[in-house]
């Protein structure tokens, strides 16, 4: 399975299925064109949508089982499948690969994933940069507003975990920005309040690019500050929530 393949649609696809079986109808026929790929070694399809080229790659259930341990992923509104599932991978074409982080390319990729997933009655999707396994219905709902021009869907494309030290950090944000986030908070902050701040910062970085220099900014409540400090190589940005004891959340 290709290392540059970000999204995998999981479905109960019969062994006889070929990507050429996908049909384009209705409004989708006006914005998507399917072309058989020049690659003959496996089942591939080139797709044009919004002037951008993507590639679809069909993987058998056995190939996915051998190359991807789904049980080890973070499961979002779904469980690890009880049986082997086939999949369809989607990746930006070579002419737009360098712009994979842009909202325009990301929106087009997610919109294409929704169409293909609905065509094959997808169960789940795997967003590989963050190690997320997401229920397809939740994926559709969480990306709907973004595809229409709304805010970046942080919880569907960026994983958030708690460290042994009680910090929270992202995984997969670097796909868009080359940078991850680690956040610390004073005593008295509930985890959901810390994550809320982390999500806001992750959205800003995914949309506007990595933070290059130290920043001090007002926080979410009166008397709160956020100290944002990128590491030397800019691959990680440390965020410290600072607040007077009287202003800490309970």
Short mmCIF file of N, CA, C and O in Angstrom, two decimals, residues 106-206:
data_model
loop_
_atom_site.label_atom_id
_atom_site.label_comp_id
_atom_site.label_asym_id
_atom_site.label_seq_id
_atom_site.Cartn_x
_atom_site.Cartn_y
_atom_site.Cartn_z
N UNK A 106 -7.93 19.63 -0.41
CA UNK A 106 -8.50 18.79 0.64
C UNK A 106 -10.01 18.68 0.51
O UNK A 106 -10.59 17.60 0.66
N UNK A 107 -10.68 19.78 0.22
CA UNK A 107 -12.13 19.74 0.04
C UNK A 107 -12.50 18.82 -1.13
O UNK A 107 -13.44 18.03 -1.05
N UNK A 108 -11.76 18.95 -2.24
CA UNK A 108 -12.06 18.12 -3.41
C UNK A 108 -11.84 16.65 -3.11
O UNK A 108 -12.62 15.79 -3.53
N UNK A 109 -10.79 16.33 -2.36
CA UNK A 109 -10.51 14.93 -2.00
C UNK A 109 -11.62 14.36 -1.13
O UNK A 109 -12.10 13.25 -1.36
N UNK A 110 -12.06 15.12 -0.12
CA UNK A 110 -13.11 14.64 0.77
C UNK A 110 -14.45 14.52 0.04
O UNK A 110 -15.21 13.58 0.29
N UNK A 111 -14.72 15.45 -0.85
CA UNK A 111 -15.96 15.37 -1.62
C UNK A 111 -15.96 14.13 -2.51
O UNK A 111 -16.97 13.41 -2.63
N UNK A 112 -14.82 13.85 -3.13
CA UNK A 112 -14.69 12.66 -3.97
C UNK A 112 -14.85 11.39 -3.12
O UNK A 112 -15.51 10.43 -3.52
N UNK A 113 -14.26 11.40 -1.92
CA UNK A 113 -14.37 10.25 -1.03
C UNK A 113 -15.82 9.99 -0.66
O UNK A 113 -16.27 8.83 -0.57
N UNK A 114 -16.58 11.03 -0.43
CA UNK A 114 -17.99 10.87 -0.10
C UNK A 114 -18.75 10.24 -1.26
O UNK A 114 -19.56 9.33 -1.07
N UNK A 115 -18.49 10.73 -2.46
CA UNK A 115 -19.18 10.19 -3.63
C UNK A 115 -18.84 8.71 -3.84
O UNK A 115 -19.73 7.87 -4.00
N UNK A 116 -17.54 8.38 -3.82
CA UNK A 116 -17.13 7.00 -4.04
C UNK A 116 -17.65 6.12 -2.91
O UNK A 116 -18.15 5.01 -3.15
N UNK A 117 -17.56 6.60 -1.67
CA UNK A 117 -18.05 5.82 -0.54
C UNK A 117 -19.53 5.52 -0.63
O UNK A 117 -19.98 4.40 -0.36
N UNK A 118 -20.32 6.51 -1.03
CA UNK A 118 -21.75 6.30 -1.18
C UNK A 118 -22.05 5.32 -2.32
O UNK A 118 -23.01 4.56 -2.26
N UNK A 119 -21.20 5.33 -3.35
CA UNK A 119 -21.40 4.45 -4.50
C UNK A 119 -21.18 2.99 -4.15
O UNK A 119 -21.77 2.10 -4.78
N UNK A 120 -20.32 2.72 -3.17
CA UNK A 120 -20.00 1.32 -2.80
C UNK A 120 -20.54 0.95 -1.42
O UNK A 120 -20.15 -0.07 -0.85
N UNK A 121 -21.44 1.79 -0.88
CA UNK A 121 -22.01 1.54 0.46
C UNK A 121 -20.91 1.36 1.51
O UNK A 121 -20.85 0.35 2.23
N UNK A 122 -20.04 2.34 1.60
CA UNK A 122 -18.90 2.28 2.51
C UNK A 122 -19.35 2.13 3.95
O UNK A 122 -20.37 2.68 4.37
N UNK A 123 -18.56 1.38 4.72
CA UNK A 123 -18.80 1.22 6.15
C UNK A 123 -18.04 2.29 6.93
O UNK A 123 -18.56 2.89 7.87
N UNK A 124 -16.77 2.47 6.55
CA UNK A 124 -15.89 3.38 7.28
C UNK A 124 -14.89 3.98 6.30
O UNK A 124 -14.81 3.59 5.13
N UNK A 125 -14.11 4.96 6.80
CA UNK A 125 -12.95 5.43 6.06
C UNK A 125 -11.75 5.41 7.01
O UNK A 125 -11.91 5.49 8.23
N UNK A 126 -10.58 5.30 6.44
CA UNK A 126 -9.34 5.41 7.20
C UNK A 126 -8.61 6.66 6.72
O UNK A 126 -8.34 6.79 5.52
N UNK A 127 -8.34 7.58 7.67
CA UNK A 127 -7.52 8.75 7.34
C UNK A 127 -6.12 8.44 7.88
O UNK A 127 -5.85 8.55 9.06
N UNK A 128 -5.24 8.01 6.99
CA UNK A 128 -3.97 7.43 7.39
C UNK A 128 -2.99 8.42 8.04
O UNK A 128 -2.26 8.03 8.96
N UNK A 129 -2.93 9.70 7.62
CA UNK A 129 -1.97 10.61 8.26
C UNK A 129 -2.16 10.73 9.77
O UNK A 129 -1.20 10.99 10.50
N UNK A 130 -3.40 10.57 10.25
CA UNK A 130 -3.68 10.69 11.69
C UNK A 130 -3.96 9.34 12.34
O UNK A 130 -4.21 9.29 13.54
N UNK A 131 -3.95 8.26 11.56
CA UNK A 131 -4.27 6.96 12.14
C UNK A 131 -5.69 6.86 12.64
O UNK A 131 -5.95 6.27 13.69
N UNK A 132 -6.64 7.43 11.90
CA UNK A 132 -8.05 7.44 12.32
C UNK A 132 -8.87 6.48 11.47
O UNK A 132 -8.73 6.43 10.24
N UNK A 133 -9.74 5.73 12.13
CA UNK A 133 -10.71 4.86 11.48
C UNK A 133 -12.08 5.41 11.85
O UNK A 133 -12.48 5.39 13.01
N UNK A 134 -12.80 5.94 10.86
CA UNK A 134 -13.97 6.77 11.11
C UNK A 134 -15.21 6.14 10.46
O UNK A 134 -15.18 5.76 9.29
N UNK A 135 -16.31 6.06 11.22
CA UNK A 135 -17.57 5.60 10.65
C UNK A 135 -17.97 6.48 9.48
O UNK A 135 -17.85 7.70 9.54
N UNK A 136 -18.46 5.86 8.40
CA UNK A 136 -18.71 6.63 7.18
C UNK A 136 -19.80 7.68 7.38
O UNK A 136 -19.68 8.81 6.89
N UNK A 137 -20.86 7.35 8.10
CA UNK A 137 -21.93 8.33 8.32
C UNK A 137 -21.40 9.54 9.09
O UNK A 137 -21.75 10.69 8.79
N UNK A 138 -20.56 9.29 10.10
CA UNK A 138 -19.98 10.40 10.85
C UNK A 138 -19.04 11.21 9.95
O UNK A 138 -19.05 12.45 10.01
N UNK A 139 -18.27 10.53 9.14
CA UNK A 139 -17.36 11.22 8.21
C UNK A 139 -18.14 12.16 7.30
O UNK A 139 -17.75 13.32 7.10
N UNK A 140 -19.24 11.67 6.74
CA UNK A 140 -20.05 12.51 5.85
C UNK A 140 -20.59 13.72 6.60
O UNK A 140 -20.51 14.85 6.13
N UNK A 141 -21.14 13.49 7.79
CA UNK A 141 -21.70 14.60 8.56
C UNK A 141 -20.67 15.61 9.00
O UNK A 141 -20.91 16.82 8.97
N UNK A 142 -19.49 15.13 9.39
CA UNK A 142 -18.47 16.03 9.93
C UNK A 142 -17.76 16.84 8.86
O UNK A 142 -17.17 17.88 9.16
N UNK A 143 -17.80 16.38 7.62
CA UNK A 143 -17.12 17.11 6.54
C UNK A 143 -18.08 17.92 5.67
O UNK A 143 -17.64 18.68 4.82
N UNK A 144 -19.38 17.77 5.90
CA UNK A 144 -20.38 18.43 5.05
C UNK A 144 -20.19 19.95 5.03
O UNK A 144 -20.16 20.57 3.96
N UNK A 145 -20.08 20.56 6.22
CA UNK A 145 -19.95 22.01 6.29
C UNK A 145 -18.63 22.47 5.67
O UNK A 145 -18.58 23.48 4.96
N UNK A 146 -17.57 21.74 5.91
CA UNK A 146 -16.26 22.09 5.37
C UNK A 146 -16.26 22.07 3.84
O UNK A 146 -15.76 23.00 3.19
N UNK A 147 -16.83 21.02 3.27
CA UNK A 147 -16.87 20.91 1.81
C UNK A 147 -17.63 22.08 1.20
O UNK A 147 -17.32 22.53 0.10
N UNK A 148 -18.60 22.60 1.94
CA UNK A 148 -19.39 23.73 1.45
C UNK A 148 -18.72 25.08 1.73
O UNK A 148 -19.31 26.12 1.47
N UNK A 149 -17.49 25.05 2.27
CA UNK A 149 -16.77 26.29 2.53
C UNK A 149 -16.61 26.64 3.99
O UNK A 149 -16.12 27.71 4.32
N UNK A 150 -17.03 25.74 4.88
CA UNK A 150 -16.96 25.99 6.31
C UNK A 150 -15.60 25.68 6.90
O UNK A 150 -14.61 25.48 6.19
N UNK A 151 -15.51 25.62 8.25
CA UNK A 151 -14.23 25.42 8.92
C UNK A 151 -13.66 24.02 8.72
O UNK A 151 -14.38 23.06 8.45
N UNK A 152 -12.35 23.93 8.88
CA UNK A 152 -11.62 22.68 8.72
C UNK A 152 -12.15 21.62 9.69
O UNK A 152 -12.35 21.90 10.88
N UNK A 153 -12.37 20.38 9.24
CA UNK A 153 -12.94 19.32 10.10
C UNK A 153 -11.86 18.65 10.95
O UNK A 153 -11.46 17.50 10.72
N UNK A 154 -11.43 19.34 11.99
CA UNK A 154 -10.30 18.88 12.80
C UNK A 154 -10.48 17.45 13.29
O UNK A 154 -9.59 16.61 13.16
N UNK A 155 -11.64 17.12 13.86
CA UNK A 155 -11.81 15.84 14.52
C UNK A 155 -11.90 14.66 13.54
O UNK A 155 -11.81 13.50 13.97
N UNK A 156 -12.06 14.93 12.24
CA UNK A 156 -12.09 13.84 11.26
C UNK A 156 -10.73 13.63 10.59
O UNK A 156 -10.51 12.59 9.97
N UNK A 157 -9.82 14.59 10.71
CA UNK A 157 -8.55 14.48 10.01
C UNK A 157 -7.33 14.65 10.91
O UNK A 157 -6.20 14.49 10.43
N UNK A 158 -7.54 14.97 12.17
CA UNK A 158 -6.42 15.14 13.10
C UNK A 158 -6.74 14.38 14.39
O UNK A 158 -7.80 14.58 14.98
N UNK A 159 -5.83 13.52 14.80
CA UNK A 159 -6.02 12.76 16.05
C UNK A 159 -5.51 13.57 17.23
O UNK A 159 -4.51 14.29 17.12
N UNK A 160 -6.19 13.44 18.36
CA UNK A 160 -5.80 14.12 19.60
C UNK A 160 -5.69 13.06 20.69
O UNK A 160 -6.62 12.27 20.89
N UNK A 161 -4.56 13.02 21.37
CA UNK A 161 -4.35 12.03 22.41
C UNK A 161 -3.75 12.68 23.66
O UNK A 161 -3.15 13.75 23.58
N UNK A 162 -3.90 12.00 24.78
CA UNK A 162 -3.34 12.49 26.04
C UNK A 162 -2.06 11.71 26.34
O UNK A 162 -2.03 10.49 26.24
N UNK A 163 -1.02 12.42 26.73
CA UNK A 163 0.26 11.79 27.05
C UNK A 163 0.26 11.30 28.50
O UNK A 163 -0.64 11.62 29.29
N UNK A 164 1.30 10.56 28.85
CA UNK A 164 1.43 10.06 30.22
C UNK A 164 1.59 11.20 31.23
O UNK A 164 1.30 11.05 32.41
N UNK A 165 2.04 12.36 30.75
CA UNK A 165 2.23 13.51 31.62
C UNK A 165 0.98 14.39 31.73
O UNK A 165 1.00 15.43 32.37
N UNK A 166 -0.10 13.97 31.09
CA UNK A 166 -1.33 14.75 31.16
C UNK A 166 -1.42 15.86 30.14
O UNK A 166 -2.31 16.70 30.20
N UNK A 167 -0.49 15.89 29.19
CA UNK A 167 -0.56 16.86 28.09
C UNK A 167 -1.45 16.28 26.99
O UNK A 167 -1.70 15.08 26.94
N UNK A 168 -1.90 17.15 26.10
CA UNK A 168 -2.63 16.70 24.91
C UNK A 168 -1.81 17.08 23.68
O UNK A 168 -1.21 18.16 23.63
N UNK A 169 -1.81 16.19 22.69
CA UNK A 169 -1.05 16.49 21.48
C UNK A 169 -1.77 15.95 20.25
O UNK A 169 -2.60 15.05 20.34
N UNK A 170 -1.43 16.52 19.12
CA UNK A 170 -2.04 16.13 17.85
C UNK A 170 -1.18 15.12 17.12
O UNK A 170 0.02 15.00 17.37
N UNK A 171 -1.81 14.44 16.19
CA UNK A 171 -1.12 13.57 15.24
C UNK A 171 -1.84 13.69 13.91
O UNK A 171 -3.07 13.57 13.86
N UNK A 172 -1.10 13.96 12.85
CA UNK A 172 -1.71 14.12 11.54
C UNK A 172 -1.83 15.55 11.08
O UNK A 172 -2.05 15.81 9.89
N UNK A 173 -1.68 16.50 11.99
CA UNK A 173 -1.69 17.91 11.59
C UNK A 173 -0.52 18.21 10.65
O UNK A 173 -0.62 19.05 9.76
N UNK A 174 0.58 17.48 10.82
CA UNK A 174 1.77 17.71 10.00
C UNK A 174 1.51 17.41 8.52
O UNK A 174 2.23 17.91 7.66
N UNK A 175 0.50 16.61 8.20
CA UNK A 175 0.14 16.37 6.79
C UNK A 175 -0.20 17.68 6.10
O UNK A 175 0.10 17.87 4.92
N UNK A 176 -0.82 18.59 6.84
CA UNK A 176 -1.25 19.87 6.27
C UNK A 176 -0.24 20.99 6.49
O UNK A 176 -0.19 21.94 5.70
N UNK A 177 0.54 20.91 7.57
CA UNK A 177 1.36 22.06 7.94
C UNK A 177 2.82 21.74 8.24
O UNK A 177 3.62 22.65 8.40
N UNK A 178 3.17 20.45 8.34
CA UNK A 178 4.52 20.10 8.75
C UNK A 178 4.77 20.35 10.22
O UNK A 178 5.91 20.41 10.67
N UNK A 179 3.69 20.44 11.01
CA UNK A 179 3.83 20.80 12.43
C UNK A 179 2.72 20.14 13.25
O UNK A 179 1.58 20.04 12.80
N UNK A 180 3.08 19.67 14.45
CA UNK A 180 2.12 19.13 15.41
C UNK A 180 2.05 20.07 16.61
O UNK A 180 2.86 20.99 16.74
N UNK A 181 1.06 19.82 17.50
CA UNK A 181 0.84 20.67 18.67
C UNK A 181 0.88 19.82 19.93
O UNK A 181 0.34 18.71 19.97
N UNK A 182 1.49 20.35 20.98
CA UNK A 182 1.40 19.79 22.32
C UNK A 182 0.96 20.91 23.26
O UNK A 182 1.52 22.00 23.23
N UNK A 183 -0.05 20.66 24.09
CA UNK A 183 -0.61 21.71 24.94
C UNK A 183 -0.62 21.29 26.41
O UNK A 183 -0.91 20.13 26.73
N UNK A 184 -0.28 22.22 27.28
CA UNK A 184 -0.31 22.00 28.73
C UNK A 184 -1.23 23.03 29.37
O UNK A 184 -1.48 24.10 28.81
N UNK A 185 -1.74 22.69 30.55
CA UNK A 185 -2.68 23.58 31.22
C UNK A 185 -2.43 23.58 32.71
O UNK A 185 -1.87 22.63 33.27
N UNK A 186 -2.86 24.62 33.41
CA UNK A 186 -2.75 24.65 34.87
C UNK A 186 -3.74 23.68 35.51
O UNK A 186 -4.67 23.19 34.86
N UNK A 187 -3.57 23.42 36.80
CA UNK A 187 -4.56 22.64 37.54
C UNK A 187 -5.91 23.35 37.48
O UNK A 187 -5.98 24.58 37.47
N UNK A 188 -6.97 22.57 37.43
CA UNK A 188 -8.30 23.15 37.44
C UNK A 188 -8.96 23.18 36.08
O UNK A 188 -10.15 23.46 35.98
N UNK A 189 -8.22 22.89 35.02
CA UNK A 189 -8.80 22.86 33.67
C UNK A 189 -9.28 21.44 33.36
O UNK A 189 -8.51 20.48 33.44
N UNK A 190 -10.55 21.32 32.99
CA UNK A 190 -11.08 20.04 32.59
C UNK A 190 -10.50 19.66 31.23
O UNK A 190 -10.24 20.52 30.38
N UNK A 191 -10.30 18.35 30.97
CA UNK A 191 -9.73 17.92 29.69
C UNK A 191 -10.47 18.46 28.47
O UNK A 191 -9.85 18.86 27.48
N UNK A 192 -11.81 18.50 28.53
CA UNK A 192 -12.56 18.98 27.37
C UNK A 192 -12.29 20.46 27.09
O UNK A 192 -12.33 20.90 25.93
N UNK A 193 -11.97 21.25 28.14
CA UNK A 193 -11.65 22.65 27.93
C UNK A 193 -10.27 22.80 27.28
O UNK A 193 -10.06 23.69 26.45
N UNK A 194 -9.35 21.94 27.67
CA UNK A 194 -8.01 21.97 27.05
C UNK A 194 -8.10 21.56 25.59
O UNK A 194 -7.53 22.21 24.70
N UNK A 195 -8.86 20.50 25.31
CA UNK A 195 -9.01 20.03 23.93
C UNK A 195 -9.69 21.08 23.07
O UNK A 195 -9.36 21.25 21.90
N UNK A 196 -10.64 21.80 23.64
CA UNK A 196 -11.32 22.86 22.89
C UNK A 196 -10.32 23.89 22.38
O UNK A 196 -10.39 24.35 21.24
N UNK A 197 -9.35 24.24 23.21
CA UNK A 197 -8.32 25.20 22.80
C UNK A 197 -7.38 24.60 21.78
O UNK A 197 -6.97 25.25 20.82
N UNK A 198 -7.06 23.33 21.97
CA UNK A 198 -6.20 22.64 21.03
C UNK A 198 -6.83 22.57 19.64
O UNK A 198 -6.17 22.80 18.62
N UNK A 199 -8.12 22.27 19.59
CA UNK A 199 -8.83 22.19 18.31
C UNK A 199 -8.80 23.53 17.59
O UNK A 199 -8.58 23.59 16.37
N UNK A 200 -9.01 24.61 18.34
CA UNK A 200 -8.99 25.95 17.72
C UNK A 200 -7.62 26.26 17.11
O UNK A 200 -7.53 26.76 15.98
N UNK A 201 -6.56 25.94 17.84
CA UNK A 201 -5.22 26.21 17.33
C UNK A 201 -4.89 25.31 16.15
O UNK A 201 -4.28 25.74 15.16
N UNK A 202 -5.31 24.04 16.24
CA UNK A 202 -5.08 23.11 15.13
C UNK A 202 -5.78 23.59 13.86
O UNK A 202 -5.23 23.51 12.76
N UNK A 203 -6.99 24.09 14.02
CA UNK A 203 -7.71 24.64 12.86
C UNK A 203 -6.93 25.79 12.23
O UNK A 203 -6.78 25.86 11.00
N UNK A 204 -6.41 26.69 13.07
CA UNK A 204 -5.67 27.84 12.55
C UNK A 204 -4.41 27.40 11.81
O UNK A 204 -4.08 27.93 10.73
N UNK A 205 -3.69 26.42 12.36
CA UNK A 205 -2.45 25.96 11.72
C UNK A 205 -2.76 25.21 10.42
O UNK A 205 -2.09 25.40 9.41
N UNK A 206 -3.77 24.35 10.44
CA UNK A 206 -4.13 23.61 9.23
C UNK A 206 -4.56 24.55 8.11
O UNK A 206 -4.31 24.29 6.93
#
